[in-house]
CSV table of C-alpha atoms in Angstrom, one decimal:
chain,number,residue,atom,x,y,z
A,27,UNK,CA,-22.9,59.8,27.6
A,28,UNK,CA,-24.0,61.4,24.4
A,29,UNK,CA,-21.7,63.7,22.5
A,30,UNK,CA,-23.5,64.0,19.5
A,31,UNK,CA,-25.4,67.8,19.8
A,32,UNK,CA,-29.3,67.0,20.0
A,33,UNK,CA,-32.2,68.4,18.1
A,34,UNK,CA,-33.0,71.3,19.9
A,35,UNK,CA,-28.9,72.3,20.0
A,36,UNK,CA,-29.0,71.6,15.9
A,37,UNK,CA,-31.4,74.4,15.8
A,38,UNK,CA,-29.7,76.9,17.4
A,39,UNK,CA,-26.1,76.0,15.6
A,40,UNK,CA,-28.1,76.3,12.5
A,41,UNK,CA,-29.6,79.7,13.5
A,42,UNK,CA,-26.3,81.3,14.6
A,43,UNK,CA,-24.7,80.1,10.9
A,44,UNK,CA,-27.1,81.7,9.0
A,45,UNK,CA,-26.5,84.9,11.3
A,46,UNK,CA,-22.5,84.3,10.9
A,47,UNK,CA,-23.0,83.9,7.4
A,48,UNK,CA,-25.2,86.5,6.3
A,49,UNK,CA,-24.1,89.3,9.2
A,50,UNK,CA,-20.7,88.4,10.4
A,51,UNK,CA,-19.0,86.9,7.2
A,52,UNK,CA,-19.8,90.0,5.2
A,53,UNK,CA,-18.5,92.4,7.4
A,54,UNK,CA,-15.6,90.6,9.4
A,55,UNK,CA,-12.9,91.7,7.5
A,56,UNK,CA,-13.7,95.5,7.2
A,57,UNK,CA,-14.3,94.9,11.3
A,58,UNK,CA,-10.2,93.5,10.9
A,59,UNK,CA,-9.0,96.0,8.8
A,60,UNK,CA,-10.1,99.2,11.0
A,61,UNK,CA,-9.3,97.1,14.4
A,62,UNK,CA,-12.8,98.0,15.5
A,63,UNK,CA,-15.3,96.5,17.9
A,64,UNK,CA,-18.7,95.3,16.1
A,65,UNK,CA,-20.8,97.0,18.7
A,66,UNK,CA,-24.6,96.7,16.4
A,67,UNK,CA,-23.3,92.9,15.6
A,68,UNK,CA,-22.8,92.2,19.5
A,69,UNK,CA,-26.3,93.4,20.1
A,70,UNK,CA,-27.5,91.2,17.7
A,71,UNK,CA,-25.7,88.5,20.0
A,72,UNK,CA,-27.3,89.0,22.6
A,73,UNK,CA,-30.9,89.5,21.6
A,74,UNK,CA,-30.6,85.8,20.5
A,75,UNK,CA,-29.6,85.0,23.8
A,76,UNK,CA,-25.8,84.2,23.6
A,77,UNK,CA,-24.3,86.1,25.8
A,78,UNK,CA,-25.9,84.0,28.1
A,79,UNK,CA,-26.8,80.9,26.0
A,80,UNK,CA,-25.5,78.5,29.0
A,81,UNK,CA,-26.8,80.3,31.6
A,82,UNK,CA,-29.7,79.5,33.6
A,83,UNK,CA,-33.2,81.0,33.0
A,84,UNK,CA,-33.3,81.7,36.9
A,85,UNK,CA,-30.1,83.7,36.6
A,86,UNK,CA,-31.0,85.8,33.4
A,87,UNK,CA,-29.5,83.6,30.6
A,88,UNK,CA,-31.4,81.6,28.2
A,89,UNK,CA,-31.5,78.3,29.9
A,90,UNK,CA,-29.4,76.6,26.8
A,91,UNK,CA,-25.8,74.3,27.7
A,92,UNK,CA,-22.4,75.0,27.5
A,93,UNK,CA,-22.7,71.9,23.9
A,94,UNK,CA,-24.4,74.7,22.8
A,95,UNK,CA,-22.5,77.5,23.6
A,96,UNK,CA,-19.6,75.5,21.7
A,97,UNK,CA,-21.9,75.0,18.7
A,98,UNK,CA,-22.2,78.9,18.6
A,99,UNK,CA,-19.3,79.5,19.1
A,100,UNK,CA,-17.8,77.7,16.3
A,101,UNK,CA,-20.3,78.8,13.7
A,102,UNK,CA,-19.5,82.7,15.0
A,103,UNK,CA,-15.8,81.8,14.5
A,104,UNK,CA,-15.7,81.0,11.2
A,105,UNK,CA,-16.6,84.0,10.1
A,106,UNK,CA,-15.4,86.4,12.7
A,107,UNK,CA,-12.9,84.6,15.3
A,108,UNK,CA,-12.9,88.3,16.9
A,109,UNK,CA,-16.2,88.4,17.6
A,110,UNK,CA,-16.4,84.9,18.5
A,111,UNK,CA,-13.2,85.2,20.8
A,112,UNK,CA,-15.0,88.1,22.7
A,113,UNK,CA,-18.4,86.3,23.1
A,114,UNK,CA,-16.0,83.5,24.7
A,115,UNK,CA,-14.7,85.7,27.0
A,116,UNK,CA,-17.6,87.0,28.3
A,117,UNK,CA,-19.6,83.9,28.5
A,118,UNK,CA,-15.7,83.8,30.8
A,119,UNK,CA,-16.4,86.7,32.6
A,120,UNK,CA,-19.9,85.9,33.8
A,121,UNK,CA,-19.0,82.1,34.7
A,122,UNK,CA,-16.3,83.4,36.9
A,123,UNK,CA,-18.7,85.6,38.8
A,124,UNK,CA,-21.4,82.7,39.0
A,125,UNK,CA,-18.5,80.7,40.3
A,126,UNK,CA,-17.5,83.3,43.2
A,127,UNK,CA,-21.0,84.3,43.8
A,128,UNK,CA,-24.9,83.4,44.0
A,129,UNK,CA,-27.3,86.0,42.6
A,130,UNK,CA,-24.8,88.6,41.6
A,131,UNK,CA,-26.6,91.4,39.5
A,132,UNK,CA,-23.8,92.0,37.7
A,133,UNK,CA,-23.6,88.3,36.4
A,134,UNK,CA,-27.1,88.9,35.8
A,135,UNK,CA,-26.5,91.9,33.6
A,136,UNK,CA,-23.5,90.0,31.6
A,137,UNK,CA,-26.0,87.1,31.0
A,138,UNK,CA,-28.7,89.1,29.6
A,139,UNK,CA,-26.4,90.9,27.5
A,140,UNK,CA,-27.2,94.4,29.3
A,141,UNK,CA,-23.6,95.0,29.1
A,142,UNK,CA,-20.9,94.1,27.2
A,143,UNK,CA,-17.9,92.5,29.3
A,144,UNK,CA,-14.5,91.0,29.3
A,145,UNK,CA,-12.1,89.2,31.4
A,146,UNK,CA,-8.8,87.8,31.7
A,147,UNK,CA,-7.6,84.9,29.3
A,148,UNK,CA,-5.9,83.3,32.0
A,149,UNK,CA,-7.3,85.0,35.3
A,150,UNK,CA,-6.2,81.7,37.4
A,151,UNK,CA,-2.6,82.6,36.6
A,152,UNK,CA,-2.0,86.1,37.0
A,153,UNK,CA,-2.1,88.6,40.7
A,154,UNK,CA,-4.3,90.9,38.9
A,155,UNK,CA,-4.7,94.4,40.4
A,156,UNK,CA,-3.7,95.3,43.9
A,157,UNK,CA,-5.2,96.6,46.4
A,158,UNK,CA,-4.0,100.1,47.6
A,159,UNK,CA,-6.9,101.0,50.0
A,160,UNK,CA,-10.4,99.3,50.8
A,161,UNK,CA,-11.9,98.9,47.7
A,162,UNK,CA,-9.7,100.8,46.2
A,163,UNK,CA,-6.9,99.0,43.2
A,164,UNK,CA,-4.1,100.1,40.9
A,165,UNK,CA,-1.7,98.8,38.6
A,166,UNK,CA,-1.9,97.2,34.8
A,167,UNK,CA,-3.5,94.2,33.6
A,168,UNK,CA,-2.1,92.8,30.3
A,169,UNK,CA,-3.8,91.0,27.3
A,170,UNK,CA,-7.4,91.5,27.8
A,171,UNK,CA,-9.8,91.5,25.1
A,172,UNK,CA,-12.3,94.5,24.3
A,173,UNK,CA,-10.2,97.2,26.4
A,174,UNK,CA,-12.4,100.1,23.9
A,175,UNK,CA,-15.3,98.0,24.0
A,176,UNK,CA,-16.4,96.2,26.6
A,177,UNK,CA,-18.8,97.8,29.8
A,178,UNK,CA,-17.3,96.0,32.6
A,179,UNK,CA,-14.6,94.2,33.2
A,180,UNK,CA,-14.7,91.3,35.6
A,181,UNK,CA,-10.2,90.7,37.0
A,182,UNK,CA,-8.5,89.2,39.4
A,183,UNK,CA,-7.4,91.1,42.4
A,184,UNK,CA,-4.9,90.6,45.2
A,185,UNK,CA,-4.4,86.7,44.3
A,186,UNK,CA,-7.5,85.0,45.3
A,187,UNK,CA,-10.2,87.8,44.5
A,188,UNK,CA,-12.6,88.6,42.2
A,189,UNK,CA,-13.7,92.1,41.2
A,190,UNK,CA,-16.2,93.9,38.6
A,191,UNK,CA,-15.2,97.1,37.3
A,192,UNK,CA,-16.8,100.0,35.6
A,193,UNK,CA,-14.9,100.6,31.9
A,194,UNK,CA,-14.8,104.3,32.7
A,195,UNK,CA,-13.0,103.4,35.9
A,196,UNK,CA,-10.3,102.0,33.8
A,197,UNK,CA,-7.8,103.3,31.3
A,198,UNK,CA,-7.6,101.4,28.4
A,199,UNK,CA,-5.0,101.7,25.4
A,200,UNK,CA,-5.1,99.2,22.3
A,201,UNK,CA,-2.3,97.2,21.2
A,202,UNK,CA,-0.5,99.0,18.3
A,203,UNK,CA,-1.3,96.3,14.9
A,204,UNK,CA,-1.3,93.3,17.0
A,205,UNK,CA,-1.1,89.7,14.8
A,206,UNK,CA,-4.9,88.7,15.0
A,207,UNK,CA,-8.0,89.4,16.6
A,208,UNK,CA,-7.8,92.8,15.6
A,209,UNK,CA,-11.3,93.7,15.7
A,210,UNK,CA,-11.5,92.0,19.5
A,211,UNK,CA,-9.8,95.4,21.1
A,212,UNK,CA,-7.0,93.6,22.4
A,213,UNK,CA,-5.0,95.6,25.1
A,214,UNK,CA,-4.1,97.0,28.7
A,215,UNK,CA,-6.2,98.0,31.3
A,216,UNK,CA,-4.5,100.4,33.5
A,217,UNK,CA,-6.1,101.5,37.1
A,218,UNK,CA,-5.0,104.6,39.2
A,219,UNK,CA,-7.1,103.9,42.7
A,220,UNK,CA,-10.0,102.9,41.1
A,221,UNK,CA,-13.1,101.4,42.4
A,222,UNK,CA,-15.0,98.0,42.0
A,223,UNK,CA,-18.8,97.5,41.5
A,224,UNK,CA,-18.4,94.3,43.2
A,225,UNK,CA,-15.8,92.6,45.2
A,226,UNK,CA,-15.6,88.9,46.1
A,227,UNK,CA,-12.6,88.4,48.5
A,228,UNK,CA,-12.3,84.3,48.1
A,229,UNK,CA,-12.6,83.3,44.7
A,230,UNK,CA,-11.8,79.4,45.6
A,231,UNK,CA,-9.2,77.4,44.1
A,232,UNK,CA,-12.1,75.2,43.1
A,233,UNK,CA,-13.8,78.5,41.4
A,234,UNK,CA,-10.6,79.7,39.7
A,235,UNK,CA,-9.7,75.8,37.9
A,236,UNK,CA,-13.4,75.2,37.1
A,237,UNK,CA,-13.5,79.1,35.6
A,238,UNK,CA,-10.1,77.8,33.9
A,239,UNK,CA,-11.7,74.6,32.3
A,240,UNK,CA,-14.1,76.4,31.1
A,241,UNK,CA,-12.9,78.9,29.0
A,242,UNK,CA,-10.1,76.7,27.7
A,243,UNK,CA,-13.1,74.8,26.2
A,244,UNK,CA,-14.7,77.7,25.1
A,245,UNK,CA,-11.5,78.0,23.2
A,246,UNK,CA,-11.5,75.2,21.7
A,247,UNK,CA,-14.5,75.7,20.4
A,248,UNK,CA,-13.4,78.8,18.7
A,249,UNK,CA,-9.9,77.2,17.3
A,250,UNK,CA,-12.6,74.3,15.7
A,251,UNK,CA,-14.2,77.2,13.8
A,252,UNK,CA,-11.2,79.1,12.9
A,253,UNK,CA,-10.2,75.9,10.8
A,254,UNK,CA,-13.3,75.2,9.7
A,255,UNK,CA,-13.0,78.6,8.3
A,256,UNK,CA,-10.0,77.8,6.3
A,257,UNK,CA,-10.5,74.5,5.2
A,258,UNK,CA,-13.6,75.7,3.6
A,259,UNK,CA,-12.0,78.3,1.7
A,260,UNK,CA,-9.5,76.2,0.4
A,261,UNK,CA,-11.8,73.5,-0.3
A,262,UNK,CA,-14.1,75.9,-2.5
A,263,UNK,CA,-10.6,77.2,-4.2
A,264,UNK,CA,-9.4,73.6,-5.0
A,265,UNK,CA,-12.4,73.0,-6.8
A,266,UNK,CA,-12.5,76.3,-8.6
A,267,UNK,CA,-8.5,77.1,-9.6
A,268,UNK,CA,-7.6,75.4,-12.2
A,269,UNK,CA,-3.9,74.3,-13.4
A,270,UNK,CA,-2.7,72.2,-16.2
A,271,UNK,CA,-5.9,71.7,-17.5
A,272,UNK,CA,-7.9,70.7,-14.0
A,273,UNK,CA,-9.1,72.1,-10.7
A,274,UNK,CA,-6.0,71.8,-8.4
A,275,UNK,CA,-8.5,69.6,-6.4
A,276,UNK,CA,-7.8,66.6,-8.5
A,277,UNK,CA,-4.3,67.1,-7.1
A,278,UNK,CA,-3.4,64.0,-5.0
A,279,UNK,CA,-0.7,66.8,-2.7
A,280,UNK,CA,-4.0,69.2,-2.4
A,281,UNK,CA,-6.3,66.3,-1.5
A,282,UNK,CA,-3.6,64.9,1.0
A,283,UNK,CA,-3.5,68.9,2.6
A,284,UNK,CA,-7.4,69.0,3.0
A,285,UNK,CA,-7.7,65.1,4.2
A,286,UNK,CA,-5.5,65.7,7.1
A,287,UNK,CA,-6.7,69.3,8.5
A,288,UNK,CA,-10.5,67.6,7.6
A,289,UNK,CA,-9.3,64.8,10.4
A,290,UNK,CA,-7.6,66.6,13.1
A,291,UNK,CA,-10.6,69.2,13.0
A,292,UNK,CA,-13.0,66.5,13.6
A,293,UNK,CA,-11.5,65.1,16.4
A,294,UNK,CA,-10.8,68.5,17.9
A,295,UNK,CA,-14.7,68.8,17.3
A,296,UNK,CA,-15.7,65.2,18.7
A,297,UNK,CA,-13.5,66.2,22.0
A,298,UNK,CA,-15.3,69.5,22.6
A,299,UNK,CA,-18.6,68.0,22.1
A,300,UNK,CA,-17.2,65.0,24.8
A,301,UNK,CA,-15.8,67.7,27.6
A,302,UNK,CA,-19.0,70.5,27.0
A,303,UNK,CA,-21.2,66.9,27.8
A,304,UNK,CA,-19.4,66.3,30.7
A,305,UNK,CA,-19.5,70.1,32.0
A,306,UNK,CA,-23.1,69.8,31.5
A,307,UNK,CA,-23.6,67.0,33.3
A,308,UNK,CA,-22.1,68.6,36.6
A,309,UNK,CA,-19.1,66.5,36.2
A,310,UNK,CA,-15.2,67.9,36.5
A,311,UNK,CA,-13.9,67.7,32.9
A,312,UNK,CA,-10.4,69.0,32.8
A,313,UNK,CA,-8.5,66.0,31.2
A,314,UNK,CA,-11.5,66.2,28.7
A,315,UNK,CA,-10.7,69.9,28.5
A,316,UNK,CA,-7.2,69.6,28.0
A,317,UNK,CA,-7.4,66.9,25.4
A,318,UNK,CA,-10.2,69.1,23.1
A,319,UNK,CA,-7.9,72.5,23.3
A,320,UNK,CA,-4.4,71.0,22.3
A,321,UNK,CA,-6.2,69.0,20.1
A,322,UNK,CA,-8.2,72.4,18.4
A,323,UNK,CA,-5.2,74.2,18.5
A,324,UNK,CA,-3.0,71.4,16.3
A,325,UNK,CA,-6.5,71.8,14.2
A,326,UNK,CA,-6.3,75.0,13.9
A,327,UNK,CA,-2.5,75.6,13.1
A,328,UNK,CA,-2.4,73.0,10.8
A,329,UNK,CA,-5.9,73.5,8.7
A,330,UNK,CA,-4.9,77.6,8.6
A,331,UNK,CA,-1.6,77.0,7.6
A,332,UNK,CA,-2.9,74.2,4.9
A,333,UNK,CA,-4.7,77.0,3.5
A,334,UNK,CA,-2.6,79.4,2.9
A,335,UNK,CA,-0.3,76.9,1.5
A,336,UNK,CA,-3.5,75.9,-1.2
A,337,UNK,CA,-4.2,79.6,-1.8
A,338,UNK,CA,-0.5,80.2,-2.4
A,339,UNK,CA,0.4,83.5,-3.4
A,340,UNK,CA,-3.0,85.2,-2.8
A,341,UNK,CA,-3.3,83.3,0.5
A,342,UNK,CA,-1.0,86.1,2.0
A,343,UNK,CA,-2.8,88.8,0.9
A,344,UNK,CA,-6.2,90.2,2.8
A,345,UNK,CA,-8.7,89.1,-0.2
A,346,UNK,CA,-9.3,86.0,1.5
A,347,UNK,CA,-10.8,85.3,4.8
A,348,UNK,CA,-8.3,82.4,5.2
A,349,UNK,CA,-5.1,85.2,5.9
A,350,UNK,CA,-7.2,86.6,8.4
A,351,UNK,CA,-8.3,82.8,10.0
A,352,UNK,CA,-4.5,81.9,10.2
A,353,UNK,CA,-4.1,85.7,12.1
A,354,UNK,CA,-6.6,84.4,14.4
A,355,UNK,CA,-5.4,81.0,15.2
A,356,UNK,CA,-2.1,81.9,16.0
A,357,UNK,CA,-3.3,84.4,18.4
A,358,UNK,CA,-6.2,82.4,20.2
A,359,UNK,CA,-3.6,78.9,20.4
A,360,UNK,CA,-1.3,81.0,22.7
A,361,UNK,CA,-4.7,82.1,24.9
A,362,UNK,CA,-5.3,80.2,28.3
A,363,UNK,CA,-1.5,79.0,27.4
A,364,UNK,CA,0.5,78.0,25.2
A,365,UNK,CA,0.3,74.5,23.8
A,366,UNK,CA,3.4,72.7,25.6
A,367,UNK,CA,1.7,74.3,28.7
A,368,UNK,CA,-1.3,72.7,27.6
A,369,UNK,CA,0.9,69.4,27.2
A,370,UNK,CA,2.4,69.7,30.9
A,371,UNK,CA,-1.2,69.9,32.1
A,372,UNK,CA,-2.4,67.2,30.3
A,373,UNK,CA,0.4,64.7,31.3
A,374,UNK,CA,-0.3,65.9,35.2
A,375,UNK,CA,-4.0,64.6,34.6
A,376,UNK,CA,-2.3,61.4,32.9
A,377,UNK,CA,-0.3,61.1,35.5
A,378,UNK,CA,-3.3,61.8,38.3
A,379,UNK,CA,-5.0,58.9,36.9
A,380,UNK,CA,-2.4,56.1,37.5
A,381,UNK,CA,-1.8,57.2,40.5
């Protein structure tokens, strides 16, 4: 099996960095400092195609892979790991309705990027909203991204269902100065009998652990960026502070900092690449999965961390995009659980395997 991206996936990735670099990067930390949703920006998304990059033609994306989607993702993330955490979760939200579902219009519309939508980070571990009459749900859903931004919002309902909802439908209220992500909308979603576009009553268990899978890989893919992030900032600082006469850079202590967050983020790269391959080829992946996201999110820590350590004092202010990278990670390593969840999984599928 191949896990080295293609020509035609090289081609995108090197499309969405020049957008990242000369759209995203610019503006990401003004989107951070006001906590706001980069509406124009997410338009900008999806007339590329990427809010349905992996999706096929037939079913209104743009006929790409999920490799690909990873690729994007990365390059979005390491200049905006809010906007890149928000494309994840709706590439989420429209996989999870493929997965209940054939032909739904709404998945359609999330594909084509005719509405912005969100979902769950973990919608295989939580009740969701409950029914209080046909059709009809109430109750509060925790931690879900784009609560002020998103169009729809595709939850879990009554344990084993699916349901689309209307934003207006819902109330949403924005976490108070939350850690990171702050331009990703983070918040509540509060319902008071409302009503669901669509309904799906038996979302599989199937469904729900393949949804799972993938959008743990889809964040990995956006914990390999959010390092990338910082170890390039710290790279281009090592080379350009200078103490006792040289660029901190020629510093063996500096050198060993970059070497090791350089490694971990390749591997957490090379085991993305390995599980998105597998997904595409129609094959369960989630011992691949689970290998690539508690490797990213070691990446992640370590190389955002690393930074700040390089950057010292002014590493811990907002002036640098590493401060906000290291925000990020910590928020996006607890997402789709935390990593001694992620452990406990992995050893089951370690276990699984000698059994």
């Amino acid at each position: 099996m191949r896990f080295e991206p293609n020509d035609e996936q090289r081609q995108v990735q090197a499309v969405v960095r020049d957008l990242a670099r000369s759209r995203v990067l610019p503006r990401a930390g003004a989107w951070d400092e006001a906590g706001a949703f980069p509406a124009a920006t997410w338009d900008e998304l999806a007339q590329l195609g990427l809010t349905g990059v992996d999706v096929p033609e037939g079913q209104g994306g743009a006929g790409l892979d999920v490799v690909t989607a990873t690729l994007a993702l990365e390059e979005l993330a390491a200049a905006s790991g809010s906007l890149a955490w928000s494309l994840a979760n709706h590439l989420v939200a429209g996989f999870a309705l493929r997965s209940a579902t054939e032909g739904s219009a709404e998945a359609r519309a999330l594909a084509g990027g005719e509405v912005r939508g969100a979902t769950l980070a973990s919608p295989a571990l939580t009740g969701g909203l409950a029914t209080e009459a046909p059709e009809r749900f109430s109750g509060d859903v925790r931690h879900v991204g784009q609560v002020q931004g998103a169009q729809r919002f595709v939850l879990p309902v009554d344990g084993d269902g699916l349901a689309v909802f209307e934003a207006a439908s819902l109330e949403g209220r924005a976490d108070a100065h939350p850690l990171g992500l702050r331009a990703a909308g983070l918040g509540t979603l509060s319902a008071r009998s409302a009503a669901c576009v669509e309904r799906f009553d038996h979302w599989s268990t199937g469904a729900r652990a393949a949804t799972r899978d993938y959008a743990r890989l889809l964040n990995s893919a956006v914990l390999v960026g959010l390092g990338r992030m910082a170890l390039d900032e710290a790279s281009r600082y090592a080379l350009e502070r200078k103490a006792f006469g040289q660029p901190i850079g020629e510093l063996q202590s500096i050198q060993h900092k970059l070497a090791d967050a350089a490694t971990l983020l390749d591997a957490a790269r090379l085991s993305t690449w390995r599980a998105a391959a597998k997904l595409d080829g129609g094959r369960t992946a989630t011992r691949e999965v689970g290998v690539a996201r508690l490797m990213a999110a070691r990446a992640a820590l370590l190389a955002t961390d690393e930074g700040l350590q390089i950057f010292g004092g002014y590493g811990y202010t907002e002036d640098f995009p590493v401060e906000r990278a290291w925000r990020d990670a910590k928020v996006v390593s607890v997402d789709e659980g935390a990593t001694d969840a992620q452990r406990a999984d992995l050893a089951r599928e370690t276990y699984r395997l000698i059994a």
